[in-house]
Amino acid sequence: MYDFAIIGGGIVGLSTGMALGKKYPNARILVLEKESKLAFHQTGNNSGVIHSGIYYKPGSFKAKFSRDGSRSMVEFCQEHGIDHEVCGKVIVATDEAELPRLENLYKRGLENGIPVKRISSAEVREIEPHVSCVGGIQVFSTGIVNYKQVCHKYAELIAQQGGEIRLNTKVERIVKSSDRLVLETNNGNFDTRFIVNCAGLHSDRIAKLGNVEATAKIVPFRGEYYELTPEKRYLVKGLIYPVPNPDFPFLGVHFTRMIDGTVHAGPNAVLSLKREGYKKTDFDLRDFAEVMTFPGFWKLAAKHADEGIKEIIRSFSKAAFTRSLQKLIPEVQASDIVPTHAGVRAQALMNDGKLVDDFLIIQGQNSVHVCNAPSPAATSSIEIGKAIVAQIPEQSHLGTAQTDVNFSLR
């Protein structure tokens, strides 16, 4: 019998396994992943940004975990030789009307304890020569990394601790008996004393299997990206973001230089008709029906109808997408960008139409369920893993727990 079974082999599930192994060196730890590879969904399709935490409400888990997580992620990469770069980023106002929002964002960065600097349009162009703007913020602690590489190192450390990772293993049922929980899967049954649900796009469904009310439903949003052609990569030196609309839950299209040197542009944000729907044509009747019959979705859609229509237009019109990019870099032409991978964000939505705007971790009987962990979850993964472990009741049968959370595990 296992002491802990983690459902989900993305970056949060793996970081939790690593933290559990550190706290309980004698524990039997199991990670179950339904796909043939780790980091297959949200983790493996994100932008690769190490976020600073500038956007998030002061005092929120997102703000704290992102600020602390950017440091711990960089330290982890340095220790384990993972390619990364703390390149910083600029957030720019493209017209005078955006300057008050830019100032508010700057003040929020200061409140969150993030190294930021207000800069003029001329100073922005010293950093990003091709940007058109009326002012900006320089955020020094933002970086880039390949989170798949991070996940593989997490998995390696779990194995060194004695943990097991099972791929191609989908949890189909959770059965509670007197002294254990039985995970019935397509690849056999597994007995465990405690479950940690890190199933991402399916976290609400796994919670339901464990007789836990998630209080929110996962609604999938697809983010579609373009990539600058190689001969146009010179237009972007690092990371260029617009001032976000505080009334809209997404950041807007931006430019991101990846750790491999490519430059991605996007994403837009459109409803996905399948929880793992990376293409416009992907469709799943169950997933679609759940969203269409969920009152919270229609309340959200009504509130953001204008912006939602713009996002849909950008999804189907390369010209419209290009115009959005030209607000930041006027030189970009439609011929300069080509489609690249899309990602799907597991966004938790309440019945009243409000987005869950912070990490949502729910305790059940002998279980913990991570029911909302969108961006900046990858940046914050080490901190989230520690926080999840801190919420698990002390396991006295495993002996004295290690209290120092130190990830120097080689």
XYZ file of C-alpha atoms in Angstrom:
410
model
C 0.000 0.000 0.000
C 1.197 3.505 -0.835
C 1.314 6.320 1.690
C 0.541 8.981 -0.921
C -0.878 8.734 -4.425
C -0.708 11.826 -6.620
C -3.098 11.998 -9.549
C -1.539 14.010 -12.376
C 1.974 14.107 -13.791
C 2.147 17.797 -14.573
C 4.454 20.245 -12.868
C 2.264 20.691 -9.762
C 1.807 16.961 -9.224
C 5.522 16.309 -9.631
C 6.549 19.175 -7.363
C 4.168 17.807 -4.730
C 5.716 14.357 -5.036
C 9.143 15.887 -4.621
C 8.077 17.863 -1.531
C 6.402 14.811 0.033
C 9.520 12.727 -0.500
C 11.604 15.399 1.177
C 9.309 15.668 4.198
C 8.743 11.909 4.552
C 11.883 10.103 3.319
C 10.396 6.700 4.212
C 7.055 7.223 2.494
C 5.850 5.154 -0.434
C 4.854 7.717 -3.039
C 3.041 7.049 -6.314
C 2.386 9.454 -9.192
C -0.268 8.421 -11.721
C -0.398 10.040 -15.173
C -2.964 9.027 -17.774
C -0.822 10.108 -20.728
C 2.256 8.387 -22.143
C 4.457 11.341 -21.152
C 4.798 13.664 -18.194
C 3.909 17.352 -18.562
C 1.709 16.495 -21.525
C -0.996 19.145 -21.170
C -0.848 22.578 -19.488
C 2.779 22.297 -18.375
C 4.064 21.158 -21.747
C 2.168 23.775 -23.743
C 2.731 26.947 -21.768
C 4.825 29.990 -22.637
C 7.879 29.000 -20.586
C 7.854 32.267 -18.636
C 9.126 32.518 -15.060
C 6.582 35.075 -13.859
C 7.404 37.860 -11.420
C 3.970 38.165 -9.772
C 3.346 41.779 -10.731
C -0.249 41.252 -11.865
C -1.680 39.548 -8.808
C -3.649 40.977 -5.907
C -1.351 41.803 -2.984
C -1.676 39.195 -0.268
C -3.057 36.532 -2.613
C -1.537 33.085 -2.978
C -0.742 33.927 -6.601
C 1.214 37.021 -5.610
C 3.174 35.313 -2.835
C 3.785 32.021 -4.624
C 4.784 33.744 -7.855
C 7.217 36.148 -6.163
C 8.780 33.389 -4.050
C 8.464 30.843 -6.829
C 10.399 32.916 -9.339
C 13.325 32.855 -6.924
C 13.082 29.172 -6.052
C 12.640 28.208 -9.719
C 15.775 30.097 -10.732
C 17.706 28.558 -7.827
C 16.480 25.095 -8.814
C 17.543 25.602 -12.427
C 20.946 26.890 -11.357
C 21.484 23.920 -9.056
C 20.487 21.312 -11.598
C 21.928 22.825 -14.774
C 18.594 23.554 -16.478
C 18.731 26.156 -19.245
C 17.066 29.370 -18.142
C 17.545 33.131 -18.320
C 16.398 35.973 -16.093
C 15.933 38.361 -18.990
C 13.302 40.676 -17.503
C 10.375 42.060 -19.467
C 8.691 45.308 -20.404
C 5.001 46.093 -19.998
C 4.020 48.983 -22.242
C 1.179 51.420 -22.686
C 0.438 51.948 -26.358
C -1.714 55.068 -25.888
C -2.273 57.796 -23.308
C -5.498 56.231 -22.012
C -3.526 53.240 -20.730
C -1.104 55.288 -18.626
C -3.258 55.312 -15.452
C -3.527 51.507 -15.617
C 0.213 51.282 -16.169
C 0.780 53.392 -13.054
C -1.580 51.189 -11.025
C 0.296 48.118 -12.205
C 3.609 49.692 -11.216
C 2.262 50.402 -7.720
C 0.992 46.827 -7.461
C 4.450 45.556 -8.334
C 5.914 47.643 -5.513
C 3.251 46.350 -3.098
C 4.137 42.789 -4.051
C 7.826 43.403 -3.365
C 8.873 42.963 -6.991
C 11.842 44.838 -8.518
C 10.176 47.156 -11.053
C 10.988 50.486 -12.654
C 8.841 53.047 -14.461
C 10.489 53.891 -17.779
C 9.809 56.335 -20.585
C 9.039 55.387 -24.169
C 12.632 56.212 -25.077
C 13.911 53.918 -22.324
C 11.603 51.167 -23.540
C 13.128 51.464 -27.012
C 16.598 51.121 -25.539
C 15.482 47.668 -24.353
C 13.135 46.808 -27.240
C 14.017 49.033 -30.210
C 10.991 48.105 -32.332
C 8.246 48.732 -29.769
C 5.839 51.635 -30.162
C 4.556 52.981 -26.834
C 4.044 56.043 -24.660
C 5.593 54.559 -21.519
C 6.387 51.321 -19.778
C 7.454 49.295 -16.781
C 10.617 47.242 -16.625
C 10.204 44.059 -14.566
C 13.610 42.682 -13.674
C 12.823 39.271 -12.159
C 10.908 37.749 -15.098
C 12.683 34.885 -16.849
C 12.311 32.059 -19.353
C 12.798 28.303 -19.071
C 11.635 25.013 -20.582
C 9.218 23.616 -18.009
C 9.324 20.146 -19.549
C 12.992 19.976 -18.546
C 12.057 21.122 -15.052
C 9.440 18.368 -14.835
C 11.886 15.695 -15.936
C 14.253 16.782 -13.166
C 11.402 16.717 -10.623
C 10.589 13.176 -11.784
C 14.226 12.154 -11.527
C 14.387 13.418 -7.954
C 11.167 11.606 -7.043
C 12.693 8.378 -8.349
C 15.887 9.017 -6.352
C 13.701 9.364 -3.267
C 12.151 5.960 -3.995
C 8.899 7.210 -5.482
C 7.142 5.539 -8.399
C 5.667 7.135 -11.523
C 3.154 5.206 -13.607
C 2.304 6.484 -17.099
C -0.683 5.444 -19.230
C -2.676 5.040 -16.010
C -6.041 6.799 -15.835
C -7.980 6.954 -12.581
C -11.548 5.869 -13.261
C -12.948 5.346 -9.777
C -12.024 6.048 -6.153
C -13.322 3.608 -3.550
C -13.006 4.239 0.186
C -12.590 1.327 2.576
C -11.977 1.292 6.319
C -8.244 1.967 6.238
C -7.428 2.933 2.672
C -8.493 4.480 -0.600
C -8.496 2.320 -3.707
C -7.722 3.971 -7.037
C -9.277 1.898 -9.787
C -7.538 2.594 -13.074
C -7.325 1.262 -16.604
C -3.998 -0.244 -15.552
C -4.908 -1.985 -12.295
C -5.882 -0.934 -8.777
C -3.698 0.957 -6.301
C -4.220 1.190 -2.549
C -3.177 4.359 -0.766
C -3.629 6.100 2.570
C -3.835 9.589 1.068
C -4.657 11.148 -2.302
C -3.393 14.426 -3.777
C -5.427 15.488 -6.803
C -3.317 17.499 -9.258
C -5.286 16.533 -12.357
C -5.402 20.000 -13.912
C -8.009 20.045 -16.650
C -9.845 17.188 -14.927
C -9.308 18.212 -11.296
C -12.997 18.909 -10.623
C -13.945 15.481 -11.958
C -11.335 13.712 -9.842
C -12.600 15.631 -6.797
C -16.094 14.387 -7.559
C -14.822 10.807 -7.793
C -13.463 11.329 -4.273
C -16.849 12.648 -3.049
C -15.490 16.187 -2.669
C -17.447 19.183 -3.868
C -15.020 21.300 -5.887
C -17.189 24.480 -5.555
C -16.114 25.452 -9.080
C -16.161 23.918 -12.542
C -13.217 23.723 -14.914
C -13.920 25.611 -18.129
C -11.203 25.154 -20.764
C -9.881 28.154 -22.696
C -7.586 27.593 -25.649
C -4.730 30.020 -26.155
C -3.550 30.117 -29.769
C -0.065 31.305 -30.695
C 1.830 32.415 -33.749
C 5.597 32.344 -34.081
C 7.845 34.923 -35.725
C 9.659 33.604 -38.768
C 13.426 33.175 -38.163
C 14.366 36.220 -40.210
C 12.044 38.427 -38.102
C 13.121 37.297 -34.631
C 15.359 40.350 -34.392
C 12.209 42.408 -33.757
C 11.960 41.033 -30.209
C 14.845 40.964 -27.739
C 12.999 39.534 -24.729
C 9.431 39.711 -23.405
C 6.979 42.435 -24.423
C 3.545 42.682 -22.793
C 0.679 45.150 -23.131
C -1.033 46.751 -20.147
C -3.768 44.226 -19.305
C -7.424 45.168 -19.206
C -8.321 44.791 -15.514
C -11.913 43.899 -16.440
C -10.844 40.991 -18.680
C -9.326 37.848 -17.138
C -6.538 37.369 -19.697
C -3.359 39.349 -20.343
C -3.764 40.059 -24.054
C -1.465 39.093 -26.909
C 2.232 39.604 -26.232
C 5.676 38.605 -27.501
C 7.731 35.961 -25.714
C 11.252 34.929 -26.582
C 11.537 31.246 -25.673
C 14.610 29.614 -24.175
C 15.353 27.979 -27.564
C 15.509 31.380 -29.280
C 12.151 31.233 -31.038
C 9.683 34.088 -30.511
C 6.024 33.348 -29.851
C 3.236 35.866 -30.303
C -0.073 35.496 -28.519
C -2.140 34.030 -27.101
C -5.715 34.876 -27.775
C -8.241 33.207 -25.460
C -11.236 31.300 -26.797
C -13.502 28.674 -25.320
C -12.233 25.193 -26.120
C -14.913 22.677 -27.108
C -12.866 19.931 -25.486
C -10.904 19.981 -22.236
C -7.846 18.852 -24.128
C -8.788 20.618 -27.347
C -5.633 22.065 -28.871
C -7.133 22.436 -32.358
C -10.187 24.414 -33.454
C -11.743 21.194 -34.715
C -11.340 19.285 -31.432
C -14.709 18.460 -29.899
C -15.959 16.334 -27.032
C -19.706 16.063 -26.436
C -19.432 15.613 -22.676
C -17.039 18.534 -22.255
C -19.119 20.776 -24.514
C -22.413 19.874 -22.840
C -21.007 20.551 -19.374
C -19.995 24.070 -20.364
C -23.194 24.849 -22.260
C -25.395 23.762 -19.340
C -23.305 25.555 -16.713
C -24.927 28.881 -15.667
C -21.569 30.338 -14.662
C -20.269 30.202 -18.230
C -23.180 32.177 -19.645
C -22.845 34.823 -16.944
C -19.137 35.153 -17.755
C -19.833 35.283 -21.485
C -22.448 38.013 -21.059
C -20.102 40.129 -18.941
C -17.233 39.907 -21.444
C -19.210 39.653 -24.686
C -17.349 42.438 -26.513
C -13.873 41.160 -25.646
C -14.973 37.585 -26.284
C -16.068 38.437 -29.813
C -12.694 40.086 -30.472
C -10.921 36.946 -29.279
C -13.016 34.746 -31.589
C -12.315 37.041 -34.550
C -8.573 36.830 -33.824
C -8.872 33.052 -33.699
C -10.160 32.869 -37.257
C -8.520 35.945 -38.798
C -4.753 36.147 -39.118
C -5.149 39.777 -40.208
C -6.982 40.636 -36.974
C -4.347 38.814 -34.921
C -1.613 40.721 -36.758
C -3.308 44.055 -36.035
C -3.241 43.238 -32.319
C 0.482 42.544 -32.528
C 1.088 45.750 -34.473
C -0.109 47.775 -31.489
C 3.123 46.691 -29.832
C 5.436 46.357 -32.846
C 4.096 48.192 -35.929
C 6.656 46.539 -38.221
C 5.140 43.066 -37.823
C 3.305 41.901 -40.953
C 1.051 38.907 -41.483
C 3.780 37.287 -43.570
C 6.134 37.475 -40.567
C 4.144 35.048 -38.385
C 3.256 31.374 -38.729
C 0.939 29.271 -36.523
C 2.513 27.277 -33.724
C 1.229 25.161 -30.832
C -1.777 26.086 -28.731
C -2.304 25.560 -25.024
C -5.457 24.952 -22.989
C -5.920 26.707 -19.662
C -7.938 24.956 -16.954
C -9.843 27.899 -15.522
C -12.081 27.301 -12.514
C -15.374 29.163 -12.768
C -17.997 29.704 -10.073
C -21.707 29.259 -10.574
C -22.234 33.029 -10.428
C -19.892 33.577 -13.382
C -16.910 34.761 -11.363
C -13.513 33.339 -12.201
C -11.586 31.797 -9.352
C -8.746 34.310 -9.449
C -6.438 32.560 -6.993
C -5.124 29.059 -6.427
C -7.880 26.846 -5.017
C -6.827 23.923 -2.812
C -9.609 21.933 -1.107
C -9.197 19.414 1.671
C -11.201 16.205 1.690
C -11.114 13.155 3.905
C -7.627 11.707 3.448
C -7.221 13.840 0.338
C -6.220 17.257 -0.964
C -7.558 18.580 -4.257
C -5.869 21.295 -6.309
C -8.915 22.613 -8.133
C -7.489 25.783 -9.660
C -3.842 26.185 -10.568
C -3.529 28.170 -13.811
C -0.626 30.477 -14.606
C 1.603 31.196 -12.672
C 1.438 27.593 -11.407
C 4.562 26.508 -13.292
C 6.588 29.406 -11.890
C 5.170 28.722 -8.436
C 5.340 24.934 -8.574
C 7.961 24.462 -5.853
C 6.060 26.801 -3.525
C 2.705 25.209 -4.349
C 4.141 21.751 -3.681
C 5.346 22.882 -0.264
C 1.978 24.511 0.493
C 0.076 21.359 -0.440
C 2.288 19.218 1.770
C 1.799 21.693 4.627
C -1.972 21.138 4.381
C -1.658 17.366 4.715
C -2.137 16.176 8.328
C 1.025 14.814 9.939
C 1.484 11.161 9.068
C 2.674 9.725 12.384
C 3.154 6.223 10.977
C 5.968 7.585 8.799
C 8.087 8.729 11.715
C 9.490 12.182 12.323
C 8.937 14.501 9.384
C 11.730 16.613 7.937
C 10.883 20.232 8.641
C 13.460 21.952 6.452
C 12.113 22.322 2.943
C 15.333 22.272 0.972
C 15.470 20.954 -2.563
C 19.184 20.230 -2.751
C 18.439 16.573 -3.340
C 21.304 15.384 -5.466
